[in-house]
Coordinates of N, CA, C and O in Angstrom, one line a residue:
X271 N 135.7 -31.1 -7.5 CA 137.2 -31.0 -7.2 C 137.4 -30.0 -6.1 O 138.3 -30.1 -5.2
X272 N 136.5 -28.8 -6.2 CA 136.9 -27.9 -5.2 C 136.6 -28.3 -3.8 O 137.3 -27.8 -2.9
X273 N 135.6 -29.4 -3.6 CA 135.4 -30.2 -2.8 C 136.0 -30.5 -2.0 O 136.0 -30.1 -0.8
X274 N 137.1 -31.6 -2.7 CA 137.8 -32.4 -2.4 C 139.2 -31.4 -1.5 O 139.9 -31.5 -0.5
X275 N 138.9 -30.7 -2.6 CA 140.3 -29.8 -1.8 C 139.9 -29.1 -0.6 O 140.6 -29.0 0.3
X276 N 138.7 -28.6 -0.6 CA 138.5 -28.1 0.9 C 138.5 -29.4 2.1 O 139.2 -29.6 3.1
X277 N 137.8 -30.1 1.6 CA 138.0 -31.6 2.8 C 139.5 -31.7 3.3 O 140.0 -31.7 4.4
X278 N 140.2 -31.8 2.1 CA 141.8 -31.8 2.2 C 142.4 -31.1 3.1 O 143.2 -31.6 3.9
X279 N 142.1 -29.7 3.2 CA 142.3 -28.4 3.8 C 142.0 -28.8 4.8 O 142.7 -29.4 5.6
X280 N 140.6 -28.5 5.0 CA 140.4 -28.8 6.5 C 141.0 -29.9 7.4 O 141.5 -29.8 8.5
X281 N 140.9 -31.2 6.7 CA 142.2 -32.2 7.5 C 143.4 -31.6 8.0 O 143.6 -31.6 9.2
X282 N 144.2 -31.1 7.2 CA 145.2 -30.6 7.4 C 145.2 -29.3 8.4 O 146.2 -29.1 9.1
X283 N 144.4 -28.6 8.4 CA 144.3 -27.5 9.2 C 144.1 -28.0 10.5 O 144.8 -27.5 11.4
X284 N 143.0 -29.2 10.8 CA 142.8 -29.6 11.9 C 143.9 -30.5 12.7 O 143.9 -30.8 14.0
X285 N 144.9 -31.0 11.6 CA 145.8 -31.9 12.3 C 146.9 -30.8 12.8 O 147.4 -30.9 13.9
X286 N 147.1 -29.8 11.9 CA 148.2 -28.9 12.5 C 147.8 -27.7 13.9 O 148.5 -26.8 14.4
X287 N 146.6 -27.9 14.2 CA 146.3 -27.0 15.1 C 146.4 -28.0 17.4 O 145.9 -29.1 17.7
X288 N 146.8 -27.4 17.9 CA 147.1 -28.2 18.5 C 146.3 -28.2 19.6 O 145.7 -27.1 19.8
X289 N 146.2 -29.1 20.4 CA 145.5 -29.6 21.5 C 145.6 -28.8 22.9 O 146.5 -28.6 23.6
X290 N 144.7 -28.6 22.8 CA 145.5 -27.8 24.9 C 145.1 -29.1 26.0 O 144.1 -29.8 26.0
X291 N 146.1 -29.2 26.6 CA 145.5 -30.2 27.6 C 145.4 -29.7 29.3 O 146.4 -29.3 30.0
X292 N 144.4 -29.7 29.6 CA 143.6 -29.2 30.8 C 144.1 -29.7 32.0 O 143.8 -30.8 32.3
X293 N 145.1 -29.0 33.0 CA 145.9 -29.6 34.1 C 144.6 -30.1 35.4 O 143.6 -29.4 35.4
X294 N 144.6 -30.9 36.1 CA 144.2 -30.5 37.1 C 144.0 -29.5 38.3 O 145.0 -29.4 38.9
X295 N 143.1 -28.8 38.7 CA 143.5 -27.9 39.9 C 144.1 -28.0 41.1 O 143.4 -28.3 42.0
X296 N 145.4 -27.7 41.4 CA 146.2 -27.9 42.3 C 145.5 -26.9 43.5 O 144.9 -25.9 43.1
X297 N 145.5 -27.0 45.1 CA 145.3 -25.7 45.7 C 146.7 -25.7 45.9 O 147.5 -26.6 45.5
X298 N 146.9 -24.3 46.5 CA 147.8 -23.8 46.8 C 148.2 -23.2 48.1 O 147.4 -22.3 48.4
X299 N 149.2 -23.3 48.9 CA 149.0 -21.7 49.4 C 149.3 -20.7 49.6 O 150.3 -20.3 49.1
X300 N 148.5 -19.9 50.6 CA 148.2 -18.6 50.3 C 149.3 -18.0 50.3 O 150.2 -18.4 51.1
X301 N 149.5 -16.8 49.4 CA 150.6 -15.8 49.3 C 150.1 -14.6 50.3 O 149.0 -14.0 50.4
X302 N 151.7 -14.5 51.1 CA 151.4 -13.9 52.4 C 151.8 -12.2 51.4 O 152.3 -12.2 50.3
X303 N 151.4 -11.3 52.0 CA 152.0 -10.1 51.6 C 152.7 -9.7 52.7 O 152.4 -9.7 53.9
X304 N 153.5 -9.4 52.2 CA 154.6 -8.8 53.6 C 155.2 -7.9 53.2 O 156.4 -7.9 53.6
X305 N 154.9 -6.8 52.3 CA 155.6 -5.5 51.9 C 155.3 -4.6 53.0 O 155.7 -3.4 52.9
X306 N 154.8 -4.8 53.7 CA 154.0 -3.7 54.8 C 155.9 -2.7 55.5 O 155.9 -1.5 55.7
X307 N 156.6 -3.3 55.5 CA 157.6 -3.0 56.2 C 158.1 -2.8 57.7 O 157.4 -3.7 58.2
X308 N 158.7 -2.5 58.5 CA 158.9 -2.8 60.1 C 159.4 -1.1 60.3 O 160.0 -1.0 61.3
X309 N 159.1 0.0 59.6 CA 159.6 1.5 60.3 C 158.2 1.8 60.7 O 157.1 1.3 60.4
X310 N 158.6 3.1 61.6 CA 157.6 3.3 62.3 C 156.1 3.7 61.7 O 156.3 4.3 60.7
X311 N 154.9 3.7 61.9 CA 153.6 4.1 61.3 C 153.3 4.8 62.5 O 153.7 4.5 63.6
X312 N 152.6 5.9 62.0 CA 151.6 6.9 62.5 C 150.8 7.5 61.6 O 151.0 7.8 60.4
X313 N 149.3 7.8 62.5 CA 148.5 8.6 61.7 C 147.7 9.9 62.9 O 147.2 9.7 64.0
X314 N 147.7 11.1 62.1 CA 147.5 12.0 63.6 C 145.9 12.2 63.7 O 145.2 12.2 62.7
X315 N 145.3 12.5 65.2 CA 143.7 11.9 65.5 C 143.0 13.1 64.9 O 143.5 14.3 64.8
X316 N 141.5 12.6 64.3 CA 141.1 13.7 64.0 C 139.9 13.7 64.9 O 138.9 14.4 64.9
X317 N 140.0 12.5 65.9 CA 138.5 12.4 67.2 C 139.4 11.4 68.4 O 140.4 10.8 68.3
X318 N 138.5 11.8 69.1 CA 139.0 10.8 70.3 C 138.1 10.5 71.4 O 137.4 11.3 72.1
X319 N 138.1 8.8 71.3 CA 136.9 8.1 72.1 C 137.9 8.0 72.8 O 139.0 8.6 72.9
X320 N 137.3 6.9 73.6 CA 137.9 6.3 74.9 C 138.0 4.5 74.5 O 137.3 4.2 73.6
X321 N 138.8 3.4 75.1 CA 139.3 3.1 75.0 C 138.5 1.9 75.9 O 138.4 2.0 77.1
X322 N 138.0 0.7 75.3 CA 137.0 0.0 76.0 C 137.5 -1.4 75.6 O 137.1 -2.3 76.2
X323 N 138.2 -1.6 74.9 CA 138.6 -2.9 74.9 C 139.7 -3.6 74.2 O 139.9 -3.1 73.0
X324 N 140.3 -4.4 74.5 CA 142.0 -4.8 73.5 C 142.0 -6.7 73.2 O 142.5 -7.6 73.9
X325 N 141.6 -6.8 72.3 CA 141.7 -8.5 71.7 C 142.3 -8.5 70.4 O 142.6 -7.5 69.8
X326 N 142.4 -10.0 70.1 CA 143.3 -10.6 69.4 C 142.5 -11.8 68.8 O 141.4 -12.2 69.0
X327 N 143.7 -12.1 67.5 CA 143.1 -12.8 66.4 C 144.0 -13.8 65.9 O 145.1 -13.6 66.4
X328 N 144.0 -14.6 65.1 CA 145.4 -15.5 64.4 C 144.8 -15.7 63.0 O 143.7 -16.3 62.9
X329 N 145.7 -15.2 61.8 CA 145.0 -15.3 60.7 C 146.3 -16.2 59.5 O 147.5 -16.1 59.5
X330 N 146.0 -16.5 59.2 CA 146.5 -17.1 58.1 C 148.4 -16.8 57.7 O 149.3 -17.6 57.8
X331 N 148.2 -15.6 57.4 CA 149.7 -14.9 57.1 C 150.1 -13.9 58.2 O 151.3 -13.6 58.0
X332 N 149.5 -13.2 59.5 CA 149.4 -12.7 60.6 C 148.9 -12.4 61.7 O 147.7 -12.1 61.8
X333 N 149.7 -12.4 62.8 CA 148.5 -12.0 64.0 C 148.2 -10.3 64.1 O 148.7 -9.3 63.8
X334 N 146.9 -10.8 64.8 CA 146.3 -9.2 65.1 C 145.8 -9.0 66.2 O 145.1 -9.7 67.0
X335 N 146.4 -7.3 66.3 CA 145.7 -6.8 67.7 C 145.1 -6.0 67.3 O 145.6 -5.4 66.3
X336 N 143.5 -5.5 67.9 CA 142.9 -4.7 67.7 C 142.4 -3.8 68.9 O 142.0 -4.5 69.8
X337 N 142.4 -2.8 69.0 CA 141.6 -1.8 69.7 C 140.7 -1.3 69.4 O 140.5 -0.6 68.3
X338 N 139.4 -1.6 70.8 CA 138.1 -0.6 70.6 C 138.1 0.0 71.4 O 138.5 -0.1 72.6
X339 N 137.3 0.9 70.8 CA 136.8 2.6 71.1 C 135.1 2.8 71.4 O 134.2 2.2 70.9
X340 N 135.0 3.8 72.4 CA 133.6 4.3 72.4 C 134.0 5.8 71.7 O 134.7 6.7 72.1
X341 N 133.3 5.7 70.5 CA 133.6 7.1 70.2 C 134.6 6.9 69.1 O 135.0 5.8 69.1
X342 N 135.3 8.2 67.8 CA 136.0 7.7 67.0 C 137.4 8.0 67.5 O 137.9 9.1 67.9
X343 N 138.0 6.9 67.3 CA 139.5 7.3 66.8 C 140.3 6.9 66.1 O 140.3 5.7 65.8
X344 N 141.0 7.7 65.7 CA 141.9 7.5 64.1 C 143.5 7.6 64.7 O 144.3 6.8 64.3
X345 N 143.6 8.1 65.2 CA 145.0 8.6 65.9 C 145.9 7.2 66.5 O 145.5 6.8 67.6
X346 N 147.1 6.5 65.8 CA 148.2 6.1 66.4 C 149.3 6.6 65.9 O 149.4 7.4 65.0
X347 N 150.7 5.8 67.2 CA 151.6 6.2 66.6 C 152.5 4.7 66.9 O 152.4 4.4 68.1
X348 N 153.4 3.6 65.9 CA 153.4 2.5 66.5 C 155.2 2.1 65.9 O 155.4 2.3 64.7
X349 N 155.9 1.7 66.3 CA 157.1 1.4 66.4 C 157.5 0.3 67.2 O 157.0 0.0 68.3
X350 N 159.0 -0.3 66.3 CA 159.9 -0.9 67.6 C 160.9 0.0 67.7 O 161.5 0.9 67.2
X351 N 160.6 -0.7 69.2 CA 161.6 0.0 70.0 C 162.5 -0.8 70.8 O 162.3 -2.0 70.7
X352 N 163.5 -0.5 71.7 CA 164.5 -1.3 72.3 C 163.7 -1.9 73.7 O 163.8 -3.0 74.1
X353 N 162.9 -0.9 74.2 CA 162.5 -1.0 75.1 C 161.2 -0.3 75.3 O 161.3 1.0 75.4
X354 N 159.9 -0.8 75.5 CA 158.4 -0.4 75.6 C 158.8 0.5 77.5 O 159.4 -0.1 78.4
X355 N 158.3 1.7 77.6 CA 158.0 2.1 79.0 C 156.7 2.9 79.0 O 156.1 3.6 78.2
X356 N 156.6 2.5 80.5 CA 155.3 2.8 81.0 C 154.8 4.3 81.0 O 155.5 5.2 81.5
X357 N 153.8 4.5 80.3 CA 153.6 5.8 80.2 C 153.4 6.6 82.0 O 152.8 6.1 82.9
X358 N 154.1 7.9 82.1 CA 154.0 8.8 83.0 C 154.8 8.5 83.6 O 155.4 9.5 83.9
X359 N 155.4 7.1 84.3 CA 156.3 6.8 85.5 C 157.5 6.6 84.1 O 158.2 7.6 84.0
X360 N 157.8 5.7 83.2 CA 158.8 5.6 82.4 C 159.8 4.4 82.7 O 160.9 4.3 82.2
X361 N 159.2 3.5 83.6 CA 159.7 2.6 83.8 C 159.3 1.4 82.6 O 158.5 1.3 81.7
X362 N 160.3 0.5 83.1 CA 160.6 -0.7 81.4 C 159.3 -1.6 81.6 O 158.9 -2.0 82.7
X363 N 158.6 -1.9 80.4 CA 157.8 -3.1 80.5 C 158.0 -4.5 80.2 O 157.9 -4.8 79.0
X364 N 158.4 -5.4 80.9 CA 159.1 -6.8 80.7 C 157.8 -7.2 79.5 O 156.6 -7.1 79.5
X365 N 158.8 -7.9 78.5 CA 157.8 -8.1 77.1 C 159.2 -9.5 76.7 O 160.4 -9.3 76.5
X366 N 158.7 -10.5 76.6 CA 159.0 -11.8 76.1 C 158.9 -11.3 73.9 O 158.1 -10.6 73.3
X367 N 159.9 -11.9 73.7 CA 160.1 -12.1 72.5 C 161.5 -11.4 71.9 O 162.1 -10.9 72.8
X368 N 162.0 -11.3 70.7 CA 162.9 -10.8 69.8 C 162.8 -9.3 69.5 O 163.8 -8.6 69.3
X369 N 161.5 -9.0 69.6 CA 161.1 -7.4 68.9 C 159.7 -6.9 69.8 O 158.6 -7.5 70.0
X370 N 160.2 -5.4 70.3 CA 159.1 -5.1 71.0 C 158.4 -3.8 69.9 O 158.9 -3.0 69.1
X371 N 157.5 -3.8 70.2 CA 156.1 -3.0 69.3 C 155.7 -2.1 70.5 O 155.6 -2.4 71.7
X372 N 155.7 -1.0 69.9 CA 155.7 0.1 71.0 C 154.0 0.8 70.5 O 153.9 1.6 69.6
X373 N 153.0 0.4 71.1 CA 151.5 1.0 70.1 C 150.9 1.6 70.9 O 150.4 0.9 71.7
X374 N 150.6 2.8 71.0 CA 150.2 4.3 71.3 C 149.3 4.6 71.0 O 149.5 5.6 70.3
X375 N 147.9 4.3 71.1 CA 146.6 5.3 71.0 C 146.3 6.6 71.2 O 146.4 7.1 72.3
X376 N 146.0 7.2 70.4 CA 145.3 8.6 70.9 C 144.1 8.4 71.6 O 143.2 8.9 70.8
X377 N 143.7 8.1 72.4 CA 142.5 7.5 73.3 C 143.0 7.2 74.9 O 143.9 6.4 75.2
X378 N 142.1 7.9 75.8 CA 142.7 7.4 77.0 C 141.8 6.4 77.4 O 140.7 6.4 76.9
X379 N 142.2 5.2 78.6 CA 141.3 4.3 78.9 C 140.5 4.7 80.1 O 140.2 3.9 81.0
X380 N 140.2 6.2 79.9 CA 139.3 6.4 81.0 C 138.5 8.0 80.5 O 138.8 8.6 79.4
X381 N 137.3 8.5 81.7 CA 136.7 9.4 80.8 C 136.6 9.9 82.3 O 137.3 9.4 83.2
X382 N 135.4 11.2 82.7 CA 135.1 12.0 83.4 C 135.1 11.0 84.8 O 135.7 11.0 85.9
X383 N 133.7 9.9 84.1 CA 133.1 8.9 84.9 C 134.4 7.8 85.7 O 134.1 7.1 86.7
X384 N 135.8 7.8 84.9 CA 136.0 6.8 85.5 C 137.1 5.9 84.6 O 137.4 6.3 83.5
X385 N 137.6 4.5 85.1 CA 138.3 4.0 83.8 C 137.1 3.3 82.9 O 136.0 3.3 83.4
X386 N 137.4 2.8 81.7 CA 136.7 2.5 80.5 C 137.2 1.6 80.2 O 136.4 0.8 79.7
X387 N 138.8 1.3 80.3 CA 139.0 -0.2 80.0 C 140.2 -0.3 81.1 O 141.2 0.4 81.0
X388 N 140.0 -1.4 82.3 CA 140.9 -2.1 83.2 C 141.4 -3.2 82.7 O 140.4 -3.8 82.2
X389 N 142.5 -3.9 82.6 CA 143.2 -4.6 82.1 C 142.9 -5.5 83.7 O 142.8 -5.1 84.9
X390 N 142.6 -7.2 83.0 CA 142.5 -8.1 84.3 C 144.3 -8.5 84.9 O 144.8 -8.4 86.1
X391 N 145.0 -8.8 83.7 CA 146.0 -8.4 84.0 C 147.3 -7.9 82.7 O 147.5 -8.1 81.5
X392 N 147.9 -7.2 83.9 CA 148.3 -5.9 83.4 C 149.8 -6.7 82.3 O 150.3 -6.0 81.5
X393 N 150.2 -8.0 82.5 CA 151.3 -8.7 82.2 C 150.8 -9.1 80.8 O 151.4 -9.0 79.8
X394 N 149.3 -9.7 80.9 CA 148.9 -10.5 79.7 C 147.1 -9.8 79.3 O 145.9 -10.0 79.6
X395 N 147.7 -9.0 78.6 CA 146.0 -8.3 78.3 C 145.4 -9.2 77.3 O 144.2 -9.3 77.5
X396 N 145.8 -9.7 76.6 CA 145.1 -11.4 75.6 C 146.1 -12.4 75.8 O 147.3 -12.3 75.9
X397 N 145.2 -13.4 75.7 CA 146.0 -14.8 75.5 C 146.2 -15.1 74.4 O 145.4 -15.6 73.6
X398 N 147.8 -14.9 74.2 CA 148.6 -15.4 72.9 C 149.3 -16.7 72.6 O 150.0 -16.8 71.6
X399 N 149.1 -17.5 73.3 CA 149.3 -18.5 73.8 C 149.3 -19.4 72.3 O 148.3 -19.6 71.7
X400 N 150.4 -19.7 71.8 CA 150.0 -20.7 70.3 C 150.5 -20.1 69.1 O 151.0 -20.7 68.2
X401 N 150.1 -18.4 69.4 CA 150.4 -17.8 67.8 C 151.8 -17.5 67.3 O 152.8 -17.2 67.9
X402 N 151.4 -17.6 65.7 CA 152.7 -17.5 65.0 C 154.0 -16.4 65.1 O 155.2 -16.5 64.7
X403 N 153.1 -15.4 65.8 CA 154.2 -14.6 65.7 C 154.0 -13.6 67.3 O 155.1 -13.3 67.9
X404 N 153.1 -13.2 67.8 CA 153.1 -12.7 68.8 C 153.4 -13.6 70.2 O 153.1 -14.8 70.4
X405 N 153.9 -12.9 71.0 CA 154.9 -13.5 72.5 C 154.0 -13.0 73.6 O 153.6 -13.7 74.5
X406 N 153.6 -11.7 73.6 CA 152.9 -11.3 74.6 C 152.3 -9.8 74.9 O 153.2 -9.0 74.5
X407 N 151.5 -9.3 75.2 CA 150.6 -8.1 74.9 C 150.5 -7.7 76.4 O 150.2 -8.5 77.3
X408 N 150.8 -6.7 76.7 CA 151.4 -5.8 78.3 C 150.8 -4.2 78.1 O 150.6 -3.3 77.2
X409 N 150.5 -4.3 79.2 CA 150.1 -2.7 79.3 C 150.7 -1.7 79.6 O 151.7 -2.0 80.2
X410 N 150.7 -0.4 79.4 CA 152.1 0.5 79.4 C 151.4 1.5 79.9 O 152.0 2.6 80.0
X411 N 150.1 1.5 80.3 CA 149.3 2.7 80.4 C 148.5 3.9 80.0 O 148.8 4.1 78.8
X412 N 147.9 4.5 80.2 CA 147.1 5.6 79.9 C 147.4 6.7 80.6 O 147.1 6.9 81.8
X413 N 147.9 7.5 80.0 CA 147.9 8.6 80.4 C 148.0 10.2 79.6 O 148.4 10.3 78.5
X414 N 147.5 11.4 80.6 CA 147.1 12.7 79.1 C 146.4 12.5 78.2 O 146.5 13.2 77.1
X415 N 145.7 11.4 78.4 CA 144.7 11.5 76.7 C 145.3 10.4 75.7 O 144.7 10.2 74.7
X416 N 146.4 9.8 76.0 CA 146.6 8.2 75.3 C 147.0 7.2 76.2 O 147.2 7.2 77.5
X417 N 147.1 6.0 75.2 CA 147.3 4.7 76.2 C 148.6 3.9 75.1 O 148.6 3.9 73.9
X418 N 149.4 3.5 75.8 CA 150.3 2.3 75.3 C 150.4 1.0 75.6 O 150.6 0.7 76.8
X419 N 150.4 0.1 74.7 CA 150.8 -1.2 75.0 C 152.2 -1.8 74.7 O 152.7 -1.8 73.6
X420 N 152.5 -2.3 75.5 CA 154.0 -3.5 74.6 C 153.2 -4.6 73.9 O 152.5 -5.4 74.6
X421 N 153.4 -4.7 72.4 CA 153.6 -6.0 71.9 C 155.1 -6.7 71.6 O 156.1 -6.1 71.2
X422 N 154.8 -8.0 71.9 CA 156.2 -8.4 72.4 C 156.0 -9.6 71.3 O 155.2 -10.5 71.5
X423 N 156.8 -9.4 70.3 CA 156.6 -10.5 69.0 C 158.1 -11.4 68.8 O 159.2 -11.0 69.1
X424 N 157.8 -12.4 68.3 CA 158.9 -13.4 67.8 C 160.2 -12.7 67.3 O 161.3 -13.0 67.7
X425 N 160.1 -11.7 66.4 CA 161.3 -11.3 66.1 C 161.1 -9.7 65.1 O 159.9 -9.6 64.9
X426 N 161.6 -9.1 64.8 CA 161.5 -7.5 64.0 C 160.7 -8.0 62.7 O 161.5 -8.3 61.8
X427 N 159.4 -8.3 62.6 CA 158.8 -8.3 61.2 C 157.8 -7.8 60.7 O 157.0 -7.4 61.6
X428 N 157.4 -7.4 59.5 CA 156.7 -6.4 58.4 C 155.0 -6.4 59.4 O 154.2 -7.3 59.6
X429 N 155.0 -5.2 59.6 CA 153.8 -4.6 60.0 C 152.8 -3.7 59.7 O 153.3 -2.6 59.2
X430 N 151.2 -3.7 59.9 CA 150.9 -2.4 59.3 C 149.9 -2.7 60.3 O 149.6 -3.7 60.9
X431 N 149.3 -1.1 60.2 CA 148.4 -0.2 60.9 C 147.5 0.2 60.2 O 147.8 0.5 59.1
X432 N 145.8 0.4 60.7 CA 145.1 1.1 60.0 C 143.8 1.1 61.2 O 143.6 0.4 62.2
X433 N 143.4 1.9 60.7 CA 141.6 2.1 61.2 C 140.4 1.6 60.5 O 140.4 1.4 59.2
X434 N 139.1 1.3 61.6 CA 138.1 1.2 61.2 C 137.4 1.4 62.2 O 137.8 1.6 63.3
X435 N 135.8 1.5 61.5 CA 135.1 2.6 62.7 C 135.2 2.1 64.0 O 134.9 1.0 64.3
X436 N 135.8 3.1 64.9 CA 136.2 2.6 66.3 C 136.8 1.6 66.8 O 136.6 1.1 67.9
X437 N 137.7 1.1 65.9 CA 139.0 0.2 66.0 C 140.6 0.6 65.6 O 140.6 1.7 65.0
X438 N 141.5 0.4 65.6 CA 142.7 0.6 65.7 C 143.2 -1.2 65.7 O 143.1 -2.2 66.5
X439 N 143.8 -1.0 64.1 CA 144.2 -2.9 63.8 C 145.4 -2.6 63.6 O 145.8 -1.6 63.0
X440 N 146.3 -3.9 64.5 CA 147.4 -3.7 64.3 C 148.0 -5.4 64.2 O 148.0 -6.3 65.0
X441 N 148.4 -5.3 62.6 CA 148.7 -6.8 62.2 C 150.0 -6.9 61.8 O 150.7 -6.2 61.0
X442 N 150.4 -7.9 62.4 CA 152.5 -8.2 62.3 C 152.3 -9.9 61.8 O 151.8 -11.0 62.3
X443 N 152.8 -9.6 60.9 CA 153.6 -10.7 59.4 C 153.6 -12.1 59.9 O 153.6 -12.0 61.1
X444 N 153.7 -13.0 59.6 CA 154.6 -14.5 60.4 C 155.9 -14.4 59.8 O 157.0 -14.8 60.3
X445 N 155.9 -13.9 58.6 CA 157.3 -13.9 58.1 C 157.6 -13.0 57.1 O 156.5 -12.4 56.7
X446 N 158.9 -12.5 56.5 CA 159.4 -11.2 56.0 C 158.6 -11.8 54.2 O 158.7 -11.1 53.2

């Protein structure tokens, strides 16, 4: 009898417990982060190389500009502004787009020996040609021990700054 009643049980147990049913895997995509925000970043140098090279990247959720260094540096200071000008003379740098990026190295592009990094040209230091969010990348100069560039992007969106050894990355959002 007691048997019977466990068999019983168990039916009953197994009928009221319920089934999970297993979805397919959907992909998805990617969640952009865009908390970074659009005020200004800086970080103050604790070395200073020199200034050897300026390229560009297209990533998924933003574009990137990065700078290399001979030597370390940690030191930016990077903002929009109304208007990017040329370091030392102060004249305007013509920059295509919505929002100009004002980015400042503590690094000059030259040393005892000489310059360290010449721009082929001074209008288009990478070819941005395609990307989602940057317009155009301009030189603003070197001078006293830093260098500035105009980045000239689609419109005022969420940006962040940071280092790595002898780089200076600077990545702006596709969207808020």
């Amino acid at each position: 009898m007691l048997r019977k009643v466990a068999v019983v049980l168990a039916a009953v147990v197994a009928a009221a417990v319920p089934v999970a049913v297993v979805a397919p895997a959907v992909a998805s995509a990617a969640v952009c982060e865009t908390g970074w925000g659009s005020g200004a970043k800086s970080q103050w140098p604790t070395g200073q190389g020199t200034l050897t090279d300026i390229r560009s990247g297209q990533h998924e959720c933003y574009d990137r500009l990065v700078f290399d260094f001979g030597g370390v540096n940690d030191g930016y200071w990077v903002e929009y502004v109304d208007e990017v000008l040329q370091e030392g003379s102060g004249k305007p740098v013509p920059l295509r787009g919505d929002g100009k990026l004002r980015v400042t190295v503590a690094s000059p592009a030259y040393d005892s020996g000489g310059p360290t990094y010449v721009p082929a040209n001074r209008s288009e230091l990478v070819d941005v040609t395609g990307y989602a969010t940057f317009r155009q990348v301009a030189w603003a100069g070197s001078f006293e021990g830093q260098t500035t560039v105009g980045l000239g992007v689609r419109a005022v969106l969420p940006f962040r700054v940071f280092t790595l050894p002898g780089r200076v990355v600077v990545d702006v959002a596709h969207t808020w």
